[in-house]
Amino acid sequence: MTETNRPAAAPADDEPDLLRDQFKQLLRYRRLLGAGVGIGLLGGVYLGISTADTYVATADVVLRAPTDDPFNPSLAPDKAINIGSERQVALSSSTAEQAAKKLGVADKDFAALRGGLQVTNPPQTMVLRFTYTSASPKEAAKRANAMTAAYLLKRQEALDATRDKMVKGYEDQRDPVAKQLDDTARQANNLPAGTARDSALSSKTDLQSKVNTLNGNIAKLAALDMTPGRVTSPATPPAAPDGPGIPMSLALGAAVGLALGLLAAWVRLVFDPAPRSEGDVARALRAPVLGSLPRDKTGGGPLLAAGEADPRLAEEYRSVAFRLAYDSRFADRRRLLVVAPRGSSETAAAVAVNLAASFAETGKDVLLIEADLRTPVLASQLPTDAGGRPRWSQPGAAAGSDADWPDGRQLVVDAGESGSFDLIPGERARNVPRALTSPRATRLISEADSPNSTVVVLAPPVLSYADALALVDRVDGVLVVCDPRAVHRSDLSRIRELIGGAGGTVLGAVLHTPLATEKRGGRGASKKAAAASGAGPAPAPQPLTRQPADPGEPIAGDGGDTVALRTVRTGRR
């Protein structure tokens, strides 16, 4: 029976973790959140000030329908009264004119009088609620009661006019019939007994019945209770302003502003193409984030600097090297390609050199190959010597002066207490693709197959040039160094597809913050400033060597003491 060890499947994204990650990303947009809270506070201040002298008085009116028997349960008031129409009547200009006459309001203040009134109808009731807003509590109560009285008066007038019109209609029908009844009665009295008299008496009876019916209708209308309604709650002067007050207004404004800020931040997050977290980078590359470099507070400097300048940075590089060393894909071939997505490769160069120093600290034979043949700078920025140990291939020894890169030149980089590693410096080549794919370059990279050897290759940005893709099939393991705020998720996905299509594997990513030169206007701005000042290229730093002060003192790096890694810092390229 044969056991097959398969790698565990990648765990599915936990929804609570995703929500927490998204909430943390929202908190990155502090300006939007601050702007939302500021706008909300301004709105709260305006609300508090504008409502500080606003008073609201309320009066309630219960409407009644005309009836001759108010205790008759079969009469439904909501069937006889259209509450929506009554509300419009209460808000009409005729009602406001009636109230203006009673209050003695001038014509120029009529619009303000009408604008302060609001009439509402509580659900499932026959109540109209008159709410009046004014700058004075007494004036608010006075005008609310005046509007209520004006409405009831207008409704009473409307009901009386309707009843009078109906009574007049019945009387107009009754008078001709009553006159005809009188004529028929006189005619019947003058006729002798017989058929003609009987016919006249019959007509008299019919006409008398019609007159009685019309008189009954008139009497019924006259007996109706025409009360339009009653005031159940007259308006009284309010004791306090209607507004929530300054403290409550500020609290409400802050809450609403925070909600608006979160909404704006969420919209900004949705349409932001940049990965805002390590999880986004890992999902785009389908590879883990091996480390996140701390913010550089020293403003840059030489590539190889003292470890005491920022110990946190040194520990982060050690952590990345440790994770790579225990990655089975890297441990099989020990060939690492370090690239940046696009733009400047300063941080990628620092990561490549520091990882080389980290591997050298563990006792490995490390070869750093600068495959950036377009802007090679490592030889001028690292403390090096001629390198008298021919441990690596010498591919151009017989080529003479016409030899192209790599031409066999090899330097030894003194990493101080971390030891030393070898450097194959880059040189400007006439044909970069041919130089990178030459048999000499392939033979040089294959030196990692030797026991206890590691090769680190630094290439130009992968999306700017195809140089890195030409090396992928020789190196296999690729480390992407990027600033998550300066690269798009689509760029990271494209890098993964390009590297996978070329036969390589993305081992992981190292994240960093924006460079100091980028914060001050970018790489171009710093170059222009240097050109304007007439400054030439930075002189190559002198090799840093450490001589023991005492003959009995152990030399750093020989395994007899605990050594500290000297960090490689981002320099100006």
Coordinates of C-alpha atoms in Angstrom, one line a residue:
M1 CA 0.0 0.0 0.0
T2 CA 1.4 3.3 -1.0
E3 CA 0.7 6.6 0.8
T4 CA 0.5 9.8 -1.2
N5 CA 1.0 13.0 0.7
R6 CA -1.0 15.7 -0.9
P7 CA -0.9 19.3 0.0
A8 CA -3.9 20.4 2.0
A9 CA -6.5 22.4 0.1
A10 CA -6.6 26.1 0.6
P11 CA -9.1 26.9 3.3
A12 CA -12.2 28.7 2.1
D13 CA -12.5 32.4 3.0
D14 CA -14.3 32.8 6.3
E15 CA -17.1 35.3 5.9
P16 CA -16.5 36.9 9.3
D17 CA -12.8 37.4 8.4
L18 CA -13.8 38.9 5.1
L19 CA -16.2 41.3 6.8
R20 CA -13.5 42.3 9.4
D21 CA -11.0 42.7 6.5
Q22 CA -13.5 44.9 4.6
F23 CA -14.2 47.0 7.7
K24 CA -10.5 47.5 8.2
Q25 CA -10.2 48.6 4.6
L26 CA -13.0 51.1 5.1
L27 CA -11.1 52.6 8.0
R28 CA -8.2 53.4 5.7
Y29 CA -10.3 56.1 4.1
R30 CA -10.0 58.4 7.0
R31 CA -10.4 61.6 5.0
L32 CA -13.8 60.5 3.7
L33 CA -14.9 59.4 7.1
G34 CA -13.6 62.7 8.6
A35 CA -15.3 64.7 5.8
G36 CA -18.6 62.9 6.5
V37 CA -18.5 63.5 10.2
G38 CA -17.6 67.1 9.6
I39 CA -20.5 67.6 7.2
G40 CA -22.8 65.9 9.7
L41 CA -21.6 68.1 12.6
L42 CA -22.1 71.2 10.4
G43 CA -25.6 70.0 9.6
G44 CA -26.2 69.4 13.3
V45 CA -25.1 72.9 14.2
Y46 CA -27.3 74.4 11.6
L47 CA -30.3 72.2 12.8
G48 CA -29.7 73.2 16.4
I49 CA -29.4 76.9 15.7
S50 CA -32.3 77.0 13.2
T51 CA -34.7 75.2 15.6
A52 CA -33.5 77.0 18.7
D53 CA -36.3 79.6 18.5
T54 CA -39.0 77.5 16.8
Y55 CA -42.1 76.7 18.8
V56 CA -44.9 74.3 17.7
A57 CA -48.5 74.4 19.0
T58 CA -51.0 71.7 18.2
A59 CA -54.8 71.6 18.2
D60 CA -57.0 68.5 17.4
V61 CA -60.4 68.6 15.8
V62 CA -62.8 65.6 15.6
L63 CA -65.1 65.9 12.5
R64 CA -68.8 65.0 12.5
A65 CA -71.2 64.3 9.7
P66 CA -74.7 65.9 9.7
T67 CA -77.2 63.5 11.3
D68 CA -80.7 63.4 12.7
D69 CA -79.8 60.7 15.2
P70 CA -76.2 60.8 16.5
F71 CA -76.7 57.6 18.5
N72 CA -77.6 55.6 15.4
P73 CA -74.8 52.9 15.1
S74 CA -75.6 52.2 11.5
L75 CA -74.2 55.6 10.4
A76 CA -70.5 55.4 9.5
P77 CA -68.7 58.8 9.7
D78 CA -65.9 57.7 7.4
K79 CA -68.5 57.0 4.7
A80 CA -70.0 60.4 4.9
I81 CA -66.7 62.4 5.3
N82 CA -63.7 62.3 2.9
I83 CA -60.9 63.0 5.3
G84 CA -58.4 63.8 2.5
S85 CA -60.7 66.5 1.1
E86 CA -61.2 68.0 4.5
R87 CA -57.5 68.2 5.0
Q88 CA -57.1 70.1 1.8
V89 CA -59.9 72.5 2.8
A90 CA -58.1 73.1 6.1
L91 CA -54.9 74.0 4.2
S92 CA -56.8 76.1 1.6
S93 CA -56.4 79.8 1.1
S94 CA -60.0 80.5 2.1
T95 CA -59.4 79.1 5.6
A96 CA -56.2 81.1 5.9
E97 CA -58.1 84.3 4.8
Q98 CA -60.7 83.7 7.4
A99 CA -58.0 83.3 10.1
A100 CA -56.1 86.3 8.8
K101 CA -59.3 88.5 9.3
K102 CA -59.6 87.2 12.9
L103 CA -55.9 87.7 13.7
G104 CA -55.6 91.0 11.8
V105 CA -52.7 89.9 9.7
A106 CA -51.7 92.2 6.9
D107 CA -51.7 91.0 3.3
K108 CA -47.9 91.0 3.1
D109 CA -47.8 88.5 6.0
F110 CA -50.5 86.3 4.5
A111 CA -48.0 83.8 2.9
A112 CA -46.1 83.5 6.1
L113 CA -49.3 82.8 8.0
R114 CA -50.3 80.1 5.6
G115 CA -46.8 78.6 5.5
G116 CA -46.6 78.0 9.2
L117 CA -49.6 75.6 9.2
Q118 CA -49.4 71.9 8.8
V119 CA -52.5 69.6 9.0
T120 CA -52.2 65.9 9.4
N121 CA -54.6 63.0 10.0
P122 CA -53.7 60.3 12.5
P123 CA -54.4 56.9 10.9
Q124 CA -57.8 55.2 11.5
T125 CA -59.3 58.4 13.0
M126 CA -61.6 61.2 12.0
V127 CA -59.2 63.7 13.6
L128 CA -57.5 66.6 11.9
R129 CA -54.4 67.8 13.8
F130 CA -53.5 71.5 13.3
T131 CA -49.8 72.1 13.9
Y132 CA -48.5 75.6 13.7
T133 CA -44.9 76.7 13.9
S134 CA -43.8 80.1 14.9
A135 CA -40.9 81.9 16.6
S136 CA -43.1 82.8 19.6
P137 CA -44.9 80.2 21.8
K138 CA -48.0 82.4 22.4
E139 CA -48.2 83.3 18.7
A140 CA -48.0 79.7 17.7
A141 CA -50.9 78.7 20.0
K142 CA -52.9 81.7 19.0
R143 CA -52.6 81.1 15.3
A144 CA -53.2 77.3 15.7
N145 CA -56.5 78.0 17.5
A146 CA -57.4 80.7 14.9
M147 CA -56.8 78.3 12.0
T148 CA -58.9 75.6 13.8
A149 CA -61.8 78.1 14.4
A150 CA -61.6 79.3 10.8
Y151 CA -61.8 75.8 9.5
L152 CA -64.8 74.9 11.6
L153 CA -66.5 78.1 10.6
K154 CA -65.8 77.4 6.9
R155 CA -67.1 73.8 7.3
Q156 CA -70.2 75.1 9.1
E157 CA -70.9 77.6 6.3
A158 CA -70.4 74.9 3.7
L159 CA -72.8 72.5 5.5
D160 CA -75.4 75.3 6.0
A161 CA -75.2 76.3 2.4
T162 CA -75.7 72.7 1.3
R163 CA -78.8 72.3 3.6
D164 CA -80.3 75.7 2.4
K165 CA -79.8 74.7 -1.2
M166 CA -81.6 71.4 -0.6
V167 CA -84.4 73.0 1.3
K168 CA -84.9 75.5 -1.4
G169 CA -85.0 72.7 -4.0
Y170 CA -87.7 71.0 -2.1
E171 CA -89.7 74.2 -1.6
D172 CA -89.4 74.9 -5.4
Q173 CA -91.0 71.5 -6.0
R174 CA -93.6 71.9 -3.3
D175 CA -95.0 75.3 -4.2
P176 CA -96.5 74.4 -7.7
V177 CA -97.9 71.2 -6.3
A178 CA -99.5 73.1 -3.3
K179 CA -101.0 75.7 -5.8
Q180 CA -102.4 72.9 -7.9
L181 CA -103.8 71.3 -4.7
D182 CA -105.7 74.5 -3.8
D183 CA -107.1 74.7 -7.3
T184 CA -108.2 71.1 -7.3
A185 CA -109.8 71.5 -3.9
R186 CA -111.8 74.5 -5.0
Q187 CA -112.9 72.7 -8.1
A188 CA -114.0 69.6 -6.2
N189 CA -116.1 71.7 -3.8
N190 CA -118.0 73.4 -6.7
L191 CA -118.8 70.2 -8.6
P192 CA -122.0 68.2 -7.9
A193 CA -121.9 64.7 -6.7
G194 CA -121.0 62.3 -9.3
T195 CA -118.1 60.9 -11.3
A196 CA -116.4 64.3 -12.0
R197 CA -116.4 65.1 -8.3
D198 CA -115.0 61.7 -7.4
S199 CA -112.2 62.2 -9.9
A200 CA -111.3 65.6 -8.5
L201 CA -111.2 64.3 -5.0
S202 CA -108.9 61.5 -6.1
S203 CA -106.5 64.1 -7.7
K204 CA -106.7 66.2 -4.5
T205 CA -105.6 63.2 -2.5
D206 CA -102.6 62.5 -4.7
L207 CA -101.5 66.1 -4.7
Q208 CA -101.9 66.2 -0.9
S209 CA -99.6 63.2 -0.6
K210 CA -96.9 64.8 -2.7
V211 CA -97.0 68.0 -0.7
N212 CA -96.8 66.0 2.6
T213 CA -93.8 64.1 1.3
L214 CA -92.0 67.3 0.3
N215 CA -92.8 69.0 3.6
G216 CA -91.5 65.9 5.4
N217 CA -88.2 66.2 3.5
I218 CA -87.9 69.9 4.4
A219 CA -88.7 69.2 8.0
K220 CA -86.1 66.4 8.1
L221 CA -83.4 68.7 6.7
A222 CA -84.3 71.4 9.2
A223 CA -84.0 68.8 12.0
L224 CA -80.4 67.8 11.0
D225 CA -77.6 68.4 13.5
M226 CA -75.2 70.4 11.3
T227 CA -72.3 70.6 13.9
P228 CA -69.1 70.3 11.8
G229 CA -67.0 69.0 14.6
R230 CA -65.5 69.8 17.9
V231 CA -62.1 70.8 19.3
T232 CA -60.9 68.0 21.5
S233 CA -57.5 69.6 22.3
P234 CA -57.1 73.3 21.9
A235 CA -53.6 74.7 21.3
T236 CA -51.6 75.9 24.3
P237 CA -48.3 77.8 24.3
P238 CA -45.4 75.3 24.2
A239 CA -43.0 75.3 27.1
A240 CA -39.8 74.5 25.1
P241 CA -38.6 74.9 21.5
D242 CA -39.4 72.2 19.1
G243 CA -35.8 71.5 18.0
P244 CA -33.7 68.7 19.6
G245 CA -31.2 71.2 21.0
I246 CA -27.5 71.7 20.3
P247 CA -26.2 68.5 22.0
M248 CA -28.8 66.2 20.4
S249 CA -28.3 67.9 17.0
L250 CA -24.6 67.4 17.2
A251 CA -25.0 63.8 18.1
L252 CA -27.5 63.2 15.3
G253 CA -25.3 65.1 12.9
A254 CA -22.3 63.0 13.8
A255 CA -24.2 59.8 13.5
V256 CA -25.6 60.7 10.1
G257 CA -22.2 62.1 8.9
L258 CA -20.5 58.9 10.0
A259 CA -23.0 56.9 8.0
L260 CA -22.5 59.1 5.0
G261 CA -18.7 58.8 5.4
L262 CA -18.9 55.0 5.6
L263 CA -21.1 54.9 2.5
A264 CA -18.7 57.1 0.6
A265 CA -15.8 55.0 1.8
W266 CA -17.6 51.8 0.7
V267 CA -18.3 53.3 -2.7
R268 CA -14.6 54.3 -3.0
L269 CA -13.5 50.8 -1.9
V270 CA -15.8 49.2 -4.5
F271 CA -14.3 51.2 -7.3
D272 CA -10.7 51.2 -6.0
P273 CA -8.6 49.0 -8.3
A274 CA -5.7 48.8 -5.8
P275 CA -5.5 46.0 -3.3
R276 CA -6.1 47.5 0.1
S277 CA -5.0 44.5 2.3
E278 CA -2.7 41.5 2.3
G279 CA -5.7 39.3 1.6
D280 CA -6.4 41.1 -1.7
V281 CA -2.7 40.7 -2.7
A282 CA -2.8 37.0 -1.8
R283 CA -6.0 36.4 -3.7
A284 CA -4.7 38.2 -6.8
L285 CA -1.4 36.4 -6.8
R286 CA -2.7 33.1 -5.4
A287 CA 0.4 33.1 -3.2
P288 CA 1.0 34.1 0.4
V289 CA 2.3 37.4 1.6
L290 CA 5.6 36.5 3.1
G291 CA 6.3 39.9 4.8
S292 CA 5.4 43.5 5.1
L293 CA 8.3 45.9 5.4
P294 CA 7.9 48.6 8.1
R295 CA 7.8 52.2 7.2
D296 CA 11.2 53.7 6.6
K297 CA 11.6 56.7 8.9
T298 CA 15.2 57.5 7.9
G299 CA 14.4 58.7 4.4
G300 CA 16.4 56.2 2.5
G301 CA 20.2 55.8 2.3
P302 CA 22.8 53.4 1.0
L303 CA 21.7 49.9 0.1
L304 CA 23.8 48.2 2.7
A305 CA 23.4 50.1 6.0
A306 CA 24.0 49.3 9.7
G307 CA 21.5 47.0 11.2
E308 CA 21.1 49.2 14.2
A309 CA 19.4 51.9 12.1
D310 CA 16.0 50.0 12.0
P311 CA 16.1 46.6 13.8
R312 CA 12.5 45.9 12.8
L313 CA 13.4 46.0 9.1
A314 CA 16.2 43.4 9.7
E315 CA 13.8 41.1 11.6
E316 CA 11.3 41.3 8.8
Y317 CA 13.9 40.3 6.2
R318 CA 15.0 37.4 8.4
S319 CA 11.3 36.4 8.6
V320 CA 10.9 36.4 4.8
A321 CA 14.1 34.4 4.3
F322 CA 13.0 31.9 7.0
R323 CA 9.6 31.4 5.2
L324 CA 11.3 30.9 1.9
A325 CA 13.8 28.5 3.3
Y326 CA 11.0 26.3 4.5
D327 CA 9.0 26.4 1.3
S328 CA 9.4 23.1 -0.5
R329 CA 9.2 24.7 -3.9
F330 CA 12.2 27.0 -3.1
A331 CA 14.1 24.4 -1.2
D332 CA 14.2 22.0 -4.1
R333 CA 16.1 24.4 -6.4
R334 CA 17.1 27.4 -4.3
R335 CA 16.8 29.8 -7.2
L336 CA 14.8 33.0 -6.4
L337 CA 13.8 35.7 -8.9
V338 CA 13.0 39.1 -7.2
V339 CA 10.9 41.5 -9.3
A340 CA 8.6 44.5 -8.9
P341 CA 5.4 45.0 -10.8
R342 CA 6.2 48.2 -12.6
G343 CA 7.9 51.6 -12.1
S344 CA 10.8 51.8 -9.7
S345 CA 12.7 48.6 -8.6
E346 CA 14.5 50.3 -5.7
T347 CA 12.7 48.3 -3.0
A348 CA 13.0 45.1 -5.0
A349 CA 16.8 45.6 -5.2
A350 CA 16.9 46.2 -1.4
V351 CA 14.9 43.0 -0.8
A352 CA 17.1 40.9 -3.1
V353 CA 20.3 42.1 -1.4
N354 CA 18.9 41.7 2.1
L355 CA 17.7 38.2 1.3
A356 CA 21.1 37.3 0.0
A357 CA 22.6 38.6 3.2
S358 CA 20.0 36.6 5.2
F359 CA 20.9 33.4 3.4
A360 CA 24.6 34.1 3.8
E361 CA 24.0 34.5 7.6
T362 CA 22.6 31.0 7.7
G363 CA 25.9 29.7 6.3
K364 CA 24.9 29.2 2.7
D365 CA 27.0 30.1 -0.4
V366 CA 25.0 32.9 -1.9
L367 CA 25.3 34.4 -5.4
L368 CA 23.4 37.5 -6.2
I369 CA 22.9 38.1 -9.9
E370 CA 21.9 41.6 -11.0
A371 CA 19.9 40.8 -14.2
D372 CA 18.8 44.4 -14.5
L373 CA 20.9 45.3 -17.5
R374 CA 19.1 48.5 -18.2
T375 CA 19.8 50.4 -15.0
P376 CA 22.5 48.4 -13.1
V377 CA 23.5 50.1 -9.8
L378 CA 24.3 47.4 -7.3
A379 CA 28.1 47.5 -7.9
S380 CA 28.2 51.2 -7.2
Q381 CA 26.0 51.1 -4.1
L382 CA 27.3 48.1 -2.3
P383 CA 30.7 47.6 -0.4
T384 CA 32.5 45.2 -2.7
D385 CA 36.0 44.0 -3.6
A386 CA 37.3 42.1 -6.6
G387 CA 36.5 38.7 -5.3
G388 CA 39.4 36.3 -5.3
R389 CA 37.5 33.1 -4.8
P390 CA 36.5 31.4 -8.1
R391 CA 33.7 29.4 -6.6
W392 CA 31.2 30.3 -9.4
S393 CA 31.3 29.8 -13.1
Q394 CA 33.6 32.1 -15.0
P395 CA 31.6 32.2 -18.3
G396 CA 33.5 35.0 -20.1
A397 CA 37.1 34.2 -19.3
A398 CA 38.1 33.4 -22.9
A399 CA 35.9 35.9 -24.6
G400 CA 38.3 38.8 -24.3
S401 CA 37.1 42.4 -24.5
D402 CA 34.2 41.5 -26.8
A403 CA 32.5 39.4 -24.1
D404 CA 28.9 40.3 -23.3
W405 CA 27.2 40.0 -20.0
P406 CA 28.0 38.0 -17.9
D407 CA 31.6 38.6 -18.7
G408 CA 33.1 36.7 -15.7
R409 CA 33.5 39.7 -13.4
Q410 CA 32.6 38.7 -9.9
L411 CA 32.5 40.8 -6.7
V412 CA 32.3 39.9 -3.1
V413 CA 29.9 42.0 -1.0
D414 CA 30.8 42.5 2.6
A415 CA 27.6 42.2 4.7
G416 CA 29.4 42.9 7.9
E417 CA 28.3 40.6 10.8
S418 CA 26.1 38.6 8.4
G419 CA 29.1 37.4 6.4
S420 CA 29.5 37.9 2.7
F421 CA 28.0 36.9 -0.6
D422 CA 29.1 37.1 -4.2
L423 CA 27.6 39.5 -6.7
I424 CA 27.5 39.3 -10.5
P425 CA 26.9 42.9 -11.3
G426 CA 24.8 44.0 -14.2
E427 CA 26.2 45.8 -17.1
R428 CA 24.5 47.6 -20.0
A429 CA 24.2 45.1 -22.8
R430 CA 23.8 45.7 -26.5
N431 CA 21.1 43.0 -26.7
V432 CA 19.5 42.5 -23.3
P433 CA 17.2 39.5 -24.3
R434 CA 20.1 37.6 -25.9
A435 CA 22.3 38.3 -22.8
L436 CA 19.7 37.0 -20.4
T437 CA 19.0 33.8 -22.4
S438 CA 22.6 33.1 -23.2
P439 CA 24.1 29.7 -22.2
R440 CA 26.6 31.6 -20.0
A441 CA 23.7 33.1 -18.0
T442 CA 21.9 29.8 -17.8
R443 CA 25.1 28.1 -16.6
L444 CA 25.6 30.8 -14.0
I445 CA 22.1 30.4 -12.6
S446 CA 22.4 26.7 -12.5
E447 CA 25.1 27.1 -9.8
A448 CA 22.3 26.8 -7.3
D449 CA 22.2 23.1 -8.0
S450 CA 25.5 22.8 -6.0
P451 CA 25.1 21.7 -2.4
N452 CA 24.6 24.5 0.1
S453 CA 24.3 27.1 -2.6
T454 CA 21.6 29.7 -3.3
V455 CA 21.1 32.0 -6.2
V456 CA 19.1 35.2 -6.0
V457 CA 18.4 37.1 -9.3
L458 CA 17.2 40.7 -9.5
A459 CA 15.3 41.5 -12.6
P460 CA 13.6 44.7 -13.9
P461 CA 9.9 45.3 -13.3
V462 CA 8.0 42.4 -14.9
L463 CA 5.2 44.6 -16.4
S464 CA 7.6 47.1 -17.8
Y465 CA 10.1 44.8 -19.6
A466 CA 10.0 41.1 -20.6
D467 CA 13.4 40.5 -19.0
A468 CA 12.0 38.7 -16.0
L469 CA 9.9 36.4 -18.1
A470 CA 13.0 35.3 -20.0
L471 CA 14.5 34.1 -16.6
V472 CA 11.4 32.5 -15.1
D473 CA 12.0 29.0 -16.6
R474 CA 15.5 29.0 -15.2
V475 CA 14.6 30.2 -11.8
D476 CA 11.1 28.9 -11.2
G477 CA 10.5 30.6 -7.8
V478 CA 9.4 34.3 -8.1
L479 CA 9.1 36.8 -5.3
V480 CA 7.0 39.9 -6.1
V481 CA 7.9 43.1 -4.2
C482 CA 5.1 45.8 -4.5
D483 CA 3.4 48.7 -2.8
P484 CA -0.2 47.6 -2.5
R485 CA -1.4 51.2 -2.8
A486 CA 0.5 51.8 -6.1
V487 CA -0.4 48.6 -8.0
H488 CA -3.8 47.3 -9.3
R489 CA -5.3 44.0 -8.6
S490 CA -5.5 43.4 -12.3
D491 CA -1.7 44.0 -12.5
L492 CA -1.1 41.3 -9.9
S493 CA -3.4 38.9 -11.6
R494 CA -1.6 39.6 -14.9
I495 CA 1.8 39.0 -13.3
R496 CA 0.6 35.6 -12.0
E497 CA -0.7 34.6 -15.4
L498 CA 2.5 35.7 -17.2
I499 CA 4.8 33.9 -14.7
G500 CA 2.6 30.8 -14.8
G501 CA 2.5 30.8 -18.6
A502 CA 6.3 31.1 -18.7
G503 CA 6.6 28.0 -16.5
G504 CA 7.4 29.6 -13.2
T505 CA 5.7 29.8 -9.8
V506 CA 5.0 32.8 -7.6
L507 CA 6.3 31.9 -4.2
G508 CA 4.9 35.0 -2.5
A509 CA 4.9 38.7 -2.1
V510 CA 6.7 41.3 0.0
L511 CA 4.7 44.5 0.7
H512 CA 6.2 47.9 1.4
T513 CA 5.1 51.4 1.9
P514 CA 5.7 54.2 -0.7
L515 CA 9.2 55.3 -1.0
A516 CA 10.4 58.7 0.3
T517 CA 11.1 59.9 -3.2
E518 CA 7.6 58.9 -4.4
K519 CA 6.0 60.9 -1.5
R520 CA 7.9 64.0 -2.5
G521 CA 6.8 63.8 -6.1
G522 CA 8.3 60.6 -7.5
R523 CA 11.5 59.4 -9.0
G524 CA 11.4 61.9 -11.8
A525 CA 11.1 64.8 -9.5
S526 CA 14.2 63.7 -7.5
K527 CA 16.2 63.2 -10.7
K528 CA 15.2 66.7 -11.9
A529 CA 16.3 68.2 -8.6
A530 CA 19.6 66.4 -8.7
A531 CA 20.2 67.6 -12.3
A532 CA 19.3 71.1 -11.4
S533 CA 21.7 71.2 -8.5
G534 CA 24.5 69.8 -10.7
A535 CA 25.0 66.7 -8.5
G536 CA 26.6 63.8 -10.1
P537 CA 26.1 60.1 -9.3
A538 CA 26.6 59.0 -5.7
P539 CA 30.1 57.8 -5.1
A540 CA 30.5 54.1 -4.4
P541 CA 30.7 53.4 -0.7
Q542 CA 33.9 52.0 0.7
P543 CA 33.9 48.3 1.7
L544 CA 32.9 47.8 5.3
T545 CA 35.2 45.3 7.0
R546 CA 35.4 44.3 10.6
Q547 CA 38.7 43.5 12.2
P548 CA 38.8 41.9 15.6
A549 CA 40.2 44.3 18.2
D550 CA 41.6 41.4 20.2
P551 CA 43.3 38.4 18.7
G552 CA 41.2 36.1 20.9
E553 CA 37.9 37.6 19.9
P554 CA 36.0 35.4 17.5
I555 CA 35.3 36.8 14.0
A556 CA 31.7 37.5 13.3
G557 CA 30.2 34.9 11.0
D558 CA 32.4 31.9 11.8
G559 CA 29.6 30.2 13.7
G560 CA 31.1 30.8 17.2
D561 CA 28.9 33.7 18.1
T562 CA 25.4 35.1 17.5
V563 CA 25.4 37.5 14.6
A564 CA 23.0 40.2 13.7
L565 CA 21.9 40.8 10.1
R566 CA 22.8 44.1 8.6
T567 CA 19.9 45.4 6.7
V568 CA 19.8 46.5 3.1
R569 CA 17.9 49.8 2.8
T570 CA 16.2 51.4 -0.1
G571 CA 18.6 53.8 -1.9
R572 CA 18.0 56.3 -4.6
R573 CA 18.6 54.6 -7.9

